[in-house]
Coordinates of C-alpha atoms in Angstrom, one line a residue:
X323 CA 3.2 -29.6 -20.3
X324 CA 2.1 -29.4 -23.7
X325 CA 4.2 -32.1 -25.9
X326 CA 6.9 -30.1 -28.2
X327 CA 6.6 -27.1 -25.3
X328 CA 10.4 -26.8 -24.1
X329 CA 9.6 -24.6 -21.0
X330 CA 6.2 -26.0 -19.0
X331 CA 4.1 -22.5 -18.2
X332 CA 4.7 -22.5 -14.4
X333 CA 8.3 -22.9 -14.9
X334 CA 9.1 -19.9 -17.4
X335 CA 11.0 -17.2 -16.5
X336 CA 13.0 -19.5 -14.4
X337 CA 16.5 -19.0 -13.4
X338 CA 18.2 -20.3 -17.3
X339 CA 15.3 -18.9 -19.7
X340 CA 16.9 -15.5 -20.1
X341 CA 18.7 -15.5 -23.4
X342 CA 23.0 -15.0 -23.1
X343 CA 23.9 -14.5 -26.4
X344 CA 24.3 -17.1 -29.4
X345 CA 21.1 -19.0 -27.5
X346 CA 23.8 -20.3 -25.2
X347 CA 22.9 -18.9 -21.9
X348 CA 19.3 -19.8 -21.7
X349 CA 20.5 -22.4 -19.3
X350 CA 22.1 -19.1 -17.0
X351 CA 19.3 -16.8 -15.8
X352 CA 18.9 -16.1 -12.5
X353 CA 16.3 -13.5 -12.2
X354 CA 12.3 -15.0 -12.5
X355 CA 9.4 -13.1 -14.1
X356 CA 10.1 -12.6 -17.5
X357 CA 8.5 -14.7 -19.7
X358 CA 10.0 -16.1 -22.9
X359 CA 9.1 -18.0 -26.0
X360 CA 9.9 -21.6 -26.5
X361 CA 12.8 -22.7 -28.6
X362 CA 11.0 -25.4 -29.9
X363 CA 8.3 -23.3 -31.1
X364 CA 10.0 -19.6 -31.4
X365 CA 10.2 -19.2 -35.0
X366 CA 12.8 -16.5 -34.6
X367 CA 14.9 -17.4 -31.1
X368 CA 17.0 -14.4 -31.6
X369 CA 14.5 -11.5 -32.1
X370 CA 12.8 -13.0 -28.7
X371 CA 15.4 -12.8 -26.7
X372 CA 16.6 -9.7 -27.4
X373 CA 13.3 -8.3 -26.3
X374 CA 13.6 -9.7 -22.8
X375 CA 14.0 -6.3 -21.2
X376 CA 16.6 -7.3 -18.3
X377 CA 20.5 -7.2 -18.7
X378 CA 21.5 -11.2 -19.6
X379 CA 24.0 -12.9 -17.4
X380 CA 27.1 -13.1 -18.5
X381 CA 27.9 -16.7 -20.0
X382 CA 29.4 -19.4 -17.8
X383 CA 33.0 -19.6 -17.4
X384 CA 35.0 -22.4 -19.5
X385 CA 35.6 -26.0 -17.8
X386 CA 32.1 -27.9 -17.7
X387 CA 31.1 -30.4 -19.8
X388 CA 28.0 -30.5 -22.5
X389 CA 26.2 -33.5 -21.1
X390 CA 26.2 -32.3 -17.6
X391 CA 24.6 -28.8 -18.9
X392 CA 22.2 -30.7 -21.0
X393 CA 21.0 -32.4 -17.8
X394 CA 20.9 -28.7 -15.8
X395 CA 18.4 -27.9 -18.8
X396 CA 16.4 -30.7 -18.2
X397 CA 15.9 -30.0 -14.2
X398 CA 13.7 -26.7 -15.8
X399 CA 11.3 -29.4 -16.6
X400 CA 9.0 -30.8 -13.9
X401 CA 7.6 -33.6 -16.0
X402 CA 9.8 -35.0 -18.8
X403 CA 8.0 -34.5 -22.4
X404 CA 6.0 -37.6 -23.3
X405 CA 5.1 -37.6 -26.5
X406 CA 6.8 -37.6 -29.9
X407 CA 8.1 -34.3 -29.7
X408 CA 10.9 -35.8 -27.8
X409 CA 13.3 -36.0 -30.8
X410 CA 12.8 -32.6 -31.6
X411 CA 13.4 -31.5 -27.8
X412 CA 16.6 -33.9 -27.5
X413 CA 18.0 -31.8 -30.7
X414 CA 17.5 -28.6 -29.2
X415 CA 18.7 -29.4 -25.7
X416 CA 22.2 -30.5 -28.0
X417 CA 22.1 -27.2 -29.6
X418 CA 21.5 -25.2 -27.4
X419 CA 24.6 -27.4 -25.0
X420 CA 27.1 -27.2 -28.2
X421 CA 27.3 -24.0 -27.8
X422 CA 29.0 -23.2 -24.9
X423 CA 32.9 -22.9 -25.1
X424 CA 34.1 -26.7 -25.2
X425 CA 35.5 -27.8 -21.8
X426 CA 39.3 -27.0 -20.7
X427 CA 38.7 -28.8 -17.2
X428 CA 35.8 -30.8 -17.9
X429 CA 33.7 -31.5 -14.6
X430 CA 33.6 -35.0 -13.5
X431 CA 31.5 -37.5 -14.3
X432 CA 29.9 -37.8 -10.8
X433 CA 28.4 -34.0 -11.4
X434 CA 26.3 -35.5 -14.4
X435 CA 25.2 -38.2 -11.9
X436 CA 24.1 -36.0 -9.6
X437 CA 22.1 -33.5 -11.7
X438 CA 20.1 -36.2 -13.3
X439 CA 19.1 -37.5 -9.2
X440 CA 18.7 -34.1 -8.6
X441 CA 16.2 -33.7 -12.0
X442 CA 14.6 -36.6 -10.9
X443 CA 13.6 -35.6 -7.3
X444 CA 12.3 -32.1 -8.2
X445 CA 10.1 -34.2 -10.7
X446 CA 8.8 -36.0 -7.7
X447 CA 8.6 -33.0 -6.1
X448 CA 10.9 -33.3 -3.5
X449 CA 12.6 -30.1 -3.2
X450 CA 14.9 -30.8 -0.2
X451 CA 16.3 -34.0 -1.8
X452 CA 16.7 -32.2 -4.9
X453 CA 18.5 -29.2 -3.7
X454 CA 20.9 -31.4 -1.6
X455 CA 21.5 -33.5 -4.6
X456 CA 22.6 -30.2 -6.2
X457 CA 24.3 -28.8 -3.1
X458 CA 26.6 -31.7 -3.6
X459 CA 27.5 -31.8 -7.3
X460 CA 28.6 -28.0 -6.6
X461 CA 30.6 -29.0 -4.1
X462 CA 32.1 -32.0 -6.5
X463 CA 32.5 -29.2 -9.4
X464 CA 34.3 -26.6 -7.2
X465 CA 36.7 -29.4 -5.8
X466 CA 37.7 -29.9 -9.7
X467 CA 38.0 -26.7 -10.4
X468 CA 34.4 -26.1 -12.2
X469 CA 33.7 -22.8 -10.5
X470 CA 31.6 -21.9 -13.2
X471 CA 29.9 -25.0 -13.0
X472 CA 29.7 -24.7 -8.9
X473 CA 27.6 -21.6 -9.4
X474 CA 25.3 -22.4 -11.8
X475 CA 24.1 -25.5 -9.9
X476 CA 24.5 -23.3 -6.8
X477 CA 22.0 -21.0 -8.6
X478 CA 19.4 -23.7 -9.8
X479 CA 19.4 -24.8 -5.9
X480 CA 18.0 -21.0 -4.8
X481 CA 15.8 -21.5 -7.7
X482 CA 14.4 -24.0 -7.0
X483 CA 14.2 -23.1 -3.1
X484 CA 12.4 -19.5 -4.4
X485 CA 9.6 -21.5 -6.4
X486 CA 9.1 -23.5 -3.7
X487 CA 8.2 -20.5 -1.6
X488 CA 10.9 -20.6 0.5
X489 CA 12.0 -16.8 -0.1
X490 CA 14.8 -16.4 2.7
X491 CA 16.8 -19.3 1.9
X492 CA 16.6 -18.8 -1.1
X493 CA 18.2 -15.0 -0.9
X494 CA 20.5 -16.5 1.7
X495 CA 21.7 -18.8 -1.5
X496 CA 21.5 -16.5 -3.9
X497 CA 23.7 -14.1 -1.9
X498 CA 26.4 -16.8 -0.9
X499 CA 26.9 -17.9 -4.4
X500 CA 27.5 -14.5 -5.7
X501 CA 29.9 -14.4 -2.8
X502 CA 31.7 -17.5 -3.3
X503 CA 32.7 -16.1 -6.8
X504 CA 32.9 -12.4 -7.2
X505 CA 34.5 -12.2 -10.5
X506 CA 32.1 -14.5 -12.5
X507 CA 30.2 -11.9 -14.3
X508 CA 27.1 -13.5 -13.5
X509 CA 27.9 -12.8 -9.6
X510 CA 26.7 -9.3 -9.3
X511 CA 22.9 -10.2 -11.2
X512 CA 23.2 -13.6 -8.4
X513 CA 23.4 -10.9 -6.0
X514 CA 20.8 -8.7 -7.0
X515 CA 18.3 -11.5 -7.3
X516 CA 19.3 -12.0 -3.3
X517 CA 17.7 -8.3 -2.9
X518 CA 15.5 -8.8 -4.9
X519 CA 13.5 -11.6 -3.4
X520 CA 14.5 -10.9 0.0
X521 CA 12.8 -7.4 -0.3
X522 CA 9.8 -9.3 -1.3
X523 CA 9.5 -10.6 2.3
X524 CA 9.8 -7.1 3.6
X525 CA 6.1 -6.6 4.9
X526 CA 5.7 -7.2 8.1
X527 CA 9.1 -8.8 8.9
X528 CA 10.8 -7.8 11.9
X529 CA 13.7 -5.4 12.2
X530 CA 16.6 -8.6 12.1
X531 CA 15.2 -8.7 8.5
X532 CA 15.4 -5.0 7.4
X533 CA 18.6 -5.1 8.7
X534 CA 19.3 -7.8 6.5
X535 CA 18.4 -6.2 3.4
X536 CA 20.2 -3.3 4.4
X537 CA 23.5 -4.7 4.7
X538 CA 22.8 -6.5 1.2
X539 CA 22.4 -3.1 0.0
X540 CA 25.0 -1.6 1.0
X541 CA 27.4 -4.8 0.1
X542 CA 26.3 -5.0 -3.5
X543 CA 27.4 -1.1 -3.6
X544 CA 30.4 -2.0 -2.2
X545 CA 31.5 -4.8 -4.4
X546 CA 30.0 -4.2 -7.7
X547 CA 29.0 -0.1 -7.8
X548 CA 28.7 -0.1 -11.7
X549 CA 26.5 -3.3 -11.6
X550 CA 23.4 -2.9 -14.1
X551 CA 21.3 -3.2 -11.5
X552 CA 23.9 -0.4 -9.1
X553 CA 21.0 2.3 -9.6
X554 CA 18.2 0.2 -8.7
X555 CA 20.0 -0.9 -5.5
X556 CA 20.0 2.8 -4.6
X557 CA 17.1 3.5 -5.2
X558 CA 16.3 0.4 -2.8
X559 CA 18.0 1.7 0.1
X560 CA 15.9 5.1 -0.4
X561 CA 12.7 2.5 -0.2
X562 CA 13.7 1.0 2.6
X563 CA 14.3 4.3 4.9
X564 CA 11.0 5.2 3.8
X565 CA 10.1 1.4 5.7
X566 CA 12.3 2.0 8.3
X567 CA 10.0 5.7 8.5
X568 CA 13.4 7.8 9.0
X569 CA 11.7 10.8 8.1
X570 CA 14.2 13.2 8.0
X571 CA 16.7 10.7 6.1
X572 CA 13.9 10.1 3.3
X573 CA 13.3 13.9 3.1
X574 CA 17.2 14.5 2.4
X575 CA 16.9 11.4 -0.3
X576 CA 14.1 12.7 -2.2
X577 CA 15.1 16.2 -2.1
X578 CA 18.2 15.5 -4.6
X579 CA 15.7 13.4 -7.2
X580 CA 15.8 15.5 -10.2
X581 CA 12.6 15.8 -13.1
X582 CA 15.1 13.1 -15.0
X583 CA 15.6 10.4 -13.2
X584 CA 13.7 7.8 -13.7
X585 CA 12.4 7.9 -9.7
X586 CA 11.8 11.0 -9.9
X587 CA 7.1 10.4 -9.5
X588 CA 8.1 8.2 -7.1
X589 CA 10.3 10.7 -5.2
X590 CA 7.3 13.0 -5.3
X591 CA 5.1 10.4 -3.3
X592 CA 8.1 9.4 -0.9
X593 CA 8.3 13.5 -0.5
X594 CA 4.5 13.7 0.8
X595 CA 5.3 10.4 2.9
X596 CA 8.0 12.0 4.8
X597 CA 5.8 15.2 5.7
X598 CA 3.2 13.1 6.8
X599 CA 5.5 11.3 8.8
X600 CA 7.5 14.4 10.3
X601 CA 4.2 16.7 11.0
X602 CA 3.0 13.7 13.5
X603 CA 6.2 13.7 15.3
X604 CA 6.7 17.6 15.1
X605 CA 3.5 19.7 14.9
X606 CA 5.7 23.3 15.3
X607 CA 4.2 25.9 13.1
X608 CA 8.2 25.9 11.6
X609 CA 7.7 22.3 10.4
X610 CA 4.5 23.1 8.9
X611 CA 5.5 26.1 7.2
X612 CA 8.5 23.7 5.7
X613 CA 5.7 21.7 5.0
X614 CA 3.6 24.2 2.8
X615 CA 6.7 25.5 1.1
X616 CA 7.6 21.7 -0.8
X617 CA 4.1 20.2 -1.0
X618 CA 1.8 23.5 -1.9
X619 CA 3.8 23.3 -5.1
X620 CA 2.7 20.0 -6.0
X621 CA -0.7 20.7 -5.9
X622 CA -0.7 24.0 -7.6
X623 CA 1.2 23.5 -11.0
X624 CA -0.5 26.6 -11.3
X625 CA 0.2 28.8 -8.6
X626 CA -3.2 31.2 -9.7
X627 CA -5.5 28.3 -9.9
X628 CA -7.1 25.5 -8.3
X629 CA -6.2 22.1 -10.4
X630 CA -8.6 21.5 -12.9
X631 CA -8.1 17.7 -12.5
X632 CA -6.3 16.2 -9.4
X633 CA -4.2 13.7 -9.2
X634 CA -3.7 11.0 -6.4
X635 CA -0.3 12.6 -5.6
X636 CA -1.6 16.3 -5.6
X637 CA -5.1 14.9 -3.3
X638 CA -2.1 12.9 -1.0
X639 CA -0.3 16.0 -0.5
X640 CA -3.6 17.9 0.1
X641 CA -5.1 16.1 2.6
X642 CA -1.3 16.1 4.5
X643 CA -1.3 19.7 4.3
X644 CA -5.0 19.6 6.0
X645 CA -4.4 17.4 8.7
X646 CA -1.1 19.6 9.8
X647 CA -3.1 22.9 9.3
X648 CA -6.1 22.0 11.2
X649 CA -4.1 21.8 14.4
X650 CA -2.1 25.2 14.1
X651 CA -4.6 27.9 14.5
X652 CA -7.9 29.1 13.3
X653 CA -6.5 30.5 10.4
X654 CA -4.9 27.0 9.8
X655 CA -8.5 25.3 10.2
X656 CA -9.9 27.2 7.5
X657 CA -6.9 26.5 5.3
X658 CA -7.1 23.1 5.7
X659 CA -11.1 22.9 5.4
X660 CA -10.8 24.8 2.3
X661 CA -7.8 22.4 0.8
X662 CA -10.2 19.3 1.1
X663 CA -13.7 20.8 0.2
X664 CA -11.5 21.1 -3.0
X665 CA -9.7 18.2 -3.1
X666 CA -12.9 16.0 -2.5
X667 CA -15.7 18.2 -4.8
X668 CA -13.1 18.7 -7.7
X669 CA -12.9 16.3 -10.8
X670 CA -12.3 13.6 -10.9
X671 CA -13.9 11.5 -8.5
X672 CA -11.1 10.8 -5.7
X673 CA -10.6 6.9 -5.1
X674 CA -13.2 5.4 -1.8
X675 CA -10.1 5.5 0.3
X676 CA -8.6 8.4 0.3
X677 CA -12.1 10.0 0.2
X678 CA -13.0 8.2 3.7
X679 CA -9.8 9.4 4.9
X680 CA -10.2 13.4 3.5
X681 CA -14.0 13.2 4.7
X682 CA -13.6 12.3 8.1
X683 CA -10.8 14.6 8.7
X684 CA -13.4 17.4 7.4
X685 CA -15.7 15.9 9.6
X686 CA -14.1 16.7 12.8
X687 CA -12.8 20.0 11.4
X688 CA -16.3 21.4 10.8
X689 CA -16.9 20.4 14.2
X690 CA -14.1 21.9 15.8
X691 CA -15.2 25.0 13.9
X692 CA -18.8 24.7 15.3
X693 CA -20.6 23.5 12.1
X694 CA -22.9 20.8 13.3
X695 CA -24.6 20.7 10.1
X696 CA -22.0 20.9 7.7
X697 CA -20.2 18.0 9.7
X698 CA -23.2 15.9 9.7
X699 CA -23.5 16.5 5.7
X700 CA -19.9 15.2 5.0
X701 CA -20.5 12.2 7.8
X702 CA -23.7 11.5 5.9
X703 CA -21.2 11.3 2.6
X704 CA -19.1 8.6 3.9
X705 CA -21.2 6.8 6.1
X706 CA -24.6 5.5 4.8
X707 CA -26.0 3.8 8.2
X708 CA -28.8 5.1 10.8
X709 CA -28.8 8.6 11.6
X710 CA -28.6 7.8 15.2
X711 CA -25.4 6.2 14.7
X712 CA -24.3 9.2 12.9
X713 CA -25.4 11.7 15.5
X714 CA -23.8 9.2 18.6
X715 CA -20.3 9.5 16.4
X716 CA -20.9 13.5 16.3
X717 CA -21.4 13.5 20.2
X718 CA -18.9 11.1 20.6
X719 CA -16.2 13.1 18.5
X720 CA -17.2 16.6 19.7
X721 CA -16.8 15.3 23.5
X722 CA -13.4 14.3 22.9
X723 CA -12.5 17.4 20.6
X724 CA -13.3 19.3 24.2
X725 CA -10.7 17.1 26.3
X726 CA -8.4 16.6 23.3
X727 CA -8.5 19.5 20.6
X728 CA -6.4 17.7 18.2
X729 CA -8.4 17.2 15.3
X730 CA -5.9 15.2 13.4
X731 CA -6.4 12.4 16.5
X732 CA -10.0 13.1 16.6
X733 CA -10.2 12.1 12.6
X734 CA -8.4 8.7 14.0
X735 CA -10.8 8.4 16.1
X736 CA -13.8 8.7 13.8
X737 CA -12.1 6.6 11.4
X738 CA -11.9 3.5 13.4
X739 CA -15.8 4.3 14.4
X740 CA -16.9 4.0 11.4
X741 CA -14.5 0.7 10.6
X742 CA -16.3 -0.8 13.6
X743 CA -19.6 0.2 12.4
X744 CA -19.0 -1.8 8.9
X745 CA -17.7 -4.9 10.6
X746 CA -13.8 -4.2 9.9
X747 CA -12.9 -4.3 14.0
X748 CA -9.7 -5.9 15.0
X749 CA -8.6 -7.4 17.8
X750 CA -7.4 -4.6 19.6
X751 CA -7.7 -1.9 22.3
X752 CA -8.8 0.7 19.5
X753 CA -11.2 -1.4 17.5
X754 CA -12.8 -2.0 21.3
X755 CA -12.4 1.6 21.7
X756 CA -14.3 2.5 18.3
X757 CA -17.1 0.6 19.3
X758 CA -18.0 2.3 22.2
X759 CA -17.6 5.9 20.2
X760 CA -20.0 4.3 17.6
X761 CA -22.5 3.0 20.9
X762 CA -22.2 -0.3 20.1
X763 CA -21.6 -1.3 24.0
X764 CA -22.3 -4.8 24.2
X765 CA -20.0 -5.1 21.6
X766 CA -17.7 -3.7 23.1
X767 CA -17.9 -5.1 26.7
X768 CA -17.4 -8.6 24.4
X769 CA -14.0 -7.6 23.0
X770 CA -12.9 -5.4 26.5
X771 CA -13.9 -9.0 28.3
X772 CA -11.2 -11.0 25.7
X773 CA -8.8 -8.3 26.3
X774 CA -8.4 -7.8 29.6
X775 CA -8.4 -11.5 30.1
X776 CA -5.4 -11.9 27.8
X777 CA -3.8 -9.0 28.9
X778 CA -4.2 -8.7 32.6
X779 CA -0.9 -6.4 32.9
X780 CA -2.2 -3.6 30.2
X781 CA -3.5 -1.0 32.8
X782 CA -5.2 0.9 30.1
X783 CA -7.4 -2.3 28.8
X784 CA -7.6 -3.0 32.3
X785 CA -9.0 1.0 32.4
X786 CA -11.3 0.8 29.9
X787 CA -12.9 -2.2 30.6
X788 CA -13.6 -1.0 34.3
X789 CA -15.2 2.4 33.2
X790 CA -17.2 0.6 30.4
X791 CA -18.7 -2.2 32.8
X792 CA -19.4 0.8 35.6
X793 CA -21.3 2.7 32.6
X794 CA -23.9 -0.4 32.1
X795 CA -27.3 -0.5 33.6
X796 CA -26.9 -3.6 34.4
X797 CA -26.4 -4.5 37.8
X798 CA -23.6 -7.2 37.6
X799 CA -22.1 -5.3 35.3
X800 CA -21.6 -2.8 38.0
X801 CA -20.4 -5.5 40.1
X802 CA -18.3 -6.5 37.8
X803 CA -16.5 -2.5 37.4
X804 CA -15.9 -2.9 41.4
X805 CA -14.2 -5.8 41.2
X806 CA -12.4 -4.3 38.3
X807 CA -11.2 -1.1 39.6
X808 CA -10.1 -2.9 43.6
X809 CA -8.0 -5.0 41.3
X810 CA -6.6 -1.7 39.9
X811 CA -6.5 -0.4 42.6
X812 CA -4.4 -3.5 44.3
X813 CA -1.8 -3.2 41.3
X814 CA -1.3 0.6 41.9
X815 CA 1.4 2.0 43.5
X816 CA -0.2 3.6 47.3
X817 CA -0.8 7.4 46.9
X818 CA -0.2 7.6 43.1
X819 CA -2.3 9.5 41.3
X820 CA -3.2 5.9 39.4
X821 CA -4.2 4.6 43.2
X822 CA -6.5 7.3 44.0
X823 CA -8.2 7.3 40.1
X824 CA -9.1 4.1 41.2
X825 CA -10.5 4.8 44.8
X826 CA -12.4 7.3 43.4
X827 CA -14.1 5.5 40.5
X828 CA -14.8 3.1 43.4
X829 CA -16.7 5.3 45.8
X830 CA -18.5 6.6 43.0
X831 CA -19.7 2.8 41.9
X832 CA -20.5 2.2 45.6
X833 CA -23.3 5.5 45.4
X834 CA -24.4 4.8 42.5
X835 CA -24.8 1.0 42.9
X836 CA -26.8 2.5 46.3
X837 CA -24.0 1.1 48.9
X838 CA -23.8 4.5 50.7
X839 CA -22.6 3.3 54.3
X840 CA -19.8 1.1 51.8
X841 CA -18.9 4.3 50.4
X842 CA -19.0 6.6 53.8
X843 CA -16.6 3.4 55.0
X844 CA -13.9 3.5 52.3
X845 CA -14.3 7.7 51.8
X846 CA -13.5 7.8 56.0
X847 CA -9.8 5.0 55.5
X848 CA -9.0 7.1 52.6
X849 CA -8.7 10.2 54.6
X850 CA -7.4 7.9 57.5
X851 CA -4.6 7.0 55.1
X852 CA -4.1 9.4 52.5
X853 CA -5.1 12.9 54.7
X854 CA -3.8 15.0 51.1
X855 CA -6.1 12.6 49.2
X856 CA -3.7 13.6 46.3
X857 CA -3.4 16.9 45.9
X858 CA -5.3 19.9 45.1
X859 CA -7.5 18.6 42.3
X860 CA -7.9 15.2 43.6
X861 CA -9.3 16.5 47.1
X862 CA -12.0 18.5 44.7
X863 CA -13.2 15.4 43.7
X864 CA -13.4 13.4 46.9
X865 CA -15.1 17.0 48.7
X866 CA -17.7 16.4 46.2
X867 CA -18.2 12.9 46.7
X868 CA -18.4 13.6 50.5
X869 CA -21.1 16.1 50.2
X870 CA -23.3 13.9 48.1
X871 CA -23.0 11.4 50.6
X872 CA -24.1 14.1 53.5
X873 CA -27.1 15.1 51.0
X874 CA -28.2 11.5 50.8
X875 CA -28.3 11.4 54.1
X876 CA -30.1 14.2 55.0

């Protein structure tokens, strides 16, 4: 800290630096983030604080005492000031205490005590001592009738707690203060710090925790609905069914956003995000039509004319439109080609991300159309490697387009392909999976090996791992695939279509592994044991198994 500085850097914006009026409630806000002057050095305190943008809390009720306050201010400070500025900071730290309300009930003594040990330990740096210390002279405030008091130090404890990084208690706090004393008019801003950096823990925490939010949410609502922060709290709980990805919940919330309220861009994006997420669940020609009707708009402001510059939002809604079109019909696949050639050729240059995204999709269209070249073209836009690659990703993509026609899945597909190619795999089924479309094999056995090792119940690693290992040239690789499928085999349930997969793939490893008496053998006890050999199409595939074994033998 700089000598003469009242606030250190990393401790501005803390929970009393928001000005309350007269000066006197710098010692009162709760919400972080906002930065303001020092009063040491703010040659006009006034004009700064009024240009701190949030609302002020309201200032603390009567019954505490100056010197205890004075102290509060001084646990702000994580190393005391050690240089001759010290006069001028004691004077201001009086000021800026004289002006609260002089005490009806002052707090007793033992408070002052225990904010000075509790000053002193968050100087050391020792956070849990420092909020117990507080924790206590709360509880000695409140038991003399010092509610005010109470919450304030109740406050300083969650900040402290969120500075430390420890984001859940610290809402936890924040939220049982504001509880503990509804009517304080700092209570509801306590509160809506509580959302606030609880929904900063939101990514990637589990459902317990959304659920936690929302009942924050909808408590705030309930106990202070014309709060200044009331609106942003509804707009929260629009955010967070967008999270949740209640689709058809978000598309009802957006829908009543009107051009003047202040959500209303952001309402446009949540709009796109809720197509995207309904047209994967539903892919009816109904619910694309729906579709068309609320997002064509966006991208034609002009309904005669292509947008002479695109925006993010309009490419967004674009390349939603595409991916739902190109699975309807061939009249849909040309709609949906010709909405991305546009979206990707038009100015200005569309960001690297969304372009990969938009490109690939077009990639698989043009192949489910039949344009090899075109398809190559736009792969070669995107993806910069060998041309081999390339072409092994085209084969790859248009063999799976003829067992799977969805193109949408088949740009998934592609996608991750390409991510594997450039080093971003995971470890997961699909990354392993998008190696082998991109022919990196040995790669892929590696991660299949890890896999199936660490998940020895997951019948589709288990799967995938077999048919990859009975694909090598390698002999023990080979080996390895029979093992692989018996031990599918042994965890299938007799005469399920899963059982015989795995008898098959079997007899067609023993063949080609040249083990034709095995295979005879095993082909005979199947028959022995399973005279349907499971069904109609499944006896195809053994009678042609059994006359490759008679032509061998021949």
């Amino acid at each position: 800290m700089r000598c003469g500085q009242l606030f250190p850097s990393h401790v501005r914006g803390g929970p009393f630096s928001q000005g309350m009026g007269g000066g006197a409630r710098t010692l009162n806000k709760v919400r972080t983030g906002y930065r303001t002057k020092s009063l040491v050095h703010s040659p006009n305190r006034a004009t700064s604080l009024r240009s701190i943008k949030t609302p002020p809390l309201a200032p603390p009720l009567k019954g505490e005492g100056n010197y205890a306050l004075r102290l509060l201010l001084l646990v702000t400070l994580f190393v005391a000031s050690p240089c001759n500025a010290q006069l001028s900071l004691d004077a201001e730290l009086d000021r800026a205490a004289a002006r609260y309300a002089p005490a009806a009930t002052p707090a007793p003594e033992k408070v002052d005590a225990l904010v000075a040990e509790a000053a002193e330990h968050y100087r050391a740096k020792r956070i849990d001592d420092a909020v117990a210390a507080l924790d206590r002279a709360a509880g000695v405030a409140f038991a003399a009738e010092a509610t005010g008091k109470a919450f304030e130090l109740s406050l300083t404890a969650a900040e402290m707690l969120r500075k430390a990084g420890s984001a859940a208690e610290a809402a936890e706090r924040f939220h049982q203060a504001a509880l503990s004393n509804t009517r304080d008019p700092r209570a509801a801003q306590a509160h809506a710090t509580a959302i606030e950096v609880l929904g900063a823990t939101l990514d990637g925490a589990p459902a317990e925790r959304l659920d936690q939010y929302a009942k924050l949410l909808d408590q705030h609502l309930s106990i202070w609905p014309e709060s200044a922060a009331a609106n942003t709290v509804r707009w929260r709980r629009v955010e967070l069914v967008a999270r949740r990805g209640q689709w058809d919940a978000l598309l009802a919330a957006v829908r009543s956003v009107g051009p003047d309220d202040p959500h209303f861009d952001r309402s446009r994006e949540l709009l796109v995000s809720a197509y995207a997420g309904l047209l994967v669940e539903d892919r009816s020609p109904k619910r694309f039509d729906a579709a068309r009707d609320e997002l064509q708009p966006l991208i034609f402001v002009d309904p005669r004319a292509w947008p002479a510059e695109w925006s993010p939002l309009q490419r967004e809604a674009a390349l939603v439109l595409a991916r739902a079109a190109v699975d309807q019909h061939a009249e849909g696949l040309e709609y949906g080609k010709r909405l991305l050639v546009h979206a990707l050729d038009d100015p200005p240059p569309p960001e690297p991300a969304w372009r990969r995204r938009a490109a690939t999709l077009l990639v698989v269209a043009m192949l489910a159309g039949g344009e090899m070249t075109e398809a190559d073209d736009w792969l070669r836009s995107v993806y910069k490697g060998k041309s081999a690659e390339r072409e092994q990703l085209l084969i790859t993509t248009l063999n799976h387009l003829r067992t799977d026609p969805g193109v949408g899945a088949g740009a998934d597909r592609l996608l991750r392909s390409l991510g594997a190619l450039e080093g971003e795999v995971r470890q997961d089924a699909q990354s392993a999976a998008a190696l082998v479309a991109a022919g990196r094999d040995n790669e892929a056995l590696q991660l299949y090996k890890q896999l199936a090792a660490e998940r020895p119940d997951d019948r589709g690693v288990q799967i995938e791992y077999a048919k990859l290992l009975g694909s090598s040239t390698d002999a023990k690789d080979r080996e390895a695939s029979l093992g692989r499928w018996r031990l599918i085999e042994s965890r299938s349930e007799a005469g399920s279509d899963g059982w015989f997969e795995a008898r098959l793939q079997r007899l067609r490893l023993l063949i080609a592994t040249g083990k034709r008496n095995d295979a005879k053998k095993l082909l005979a006890l199947t028959r022995l044991l399973a005279p349907t050999l499971g069904g109609d199409e499944r006896r195809a595939e053994f009678e042609q198994i059994a006359q490759q074994l008679e032509q061998a033998s021949q």
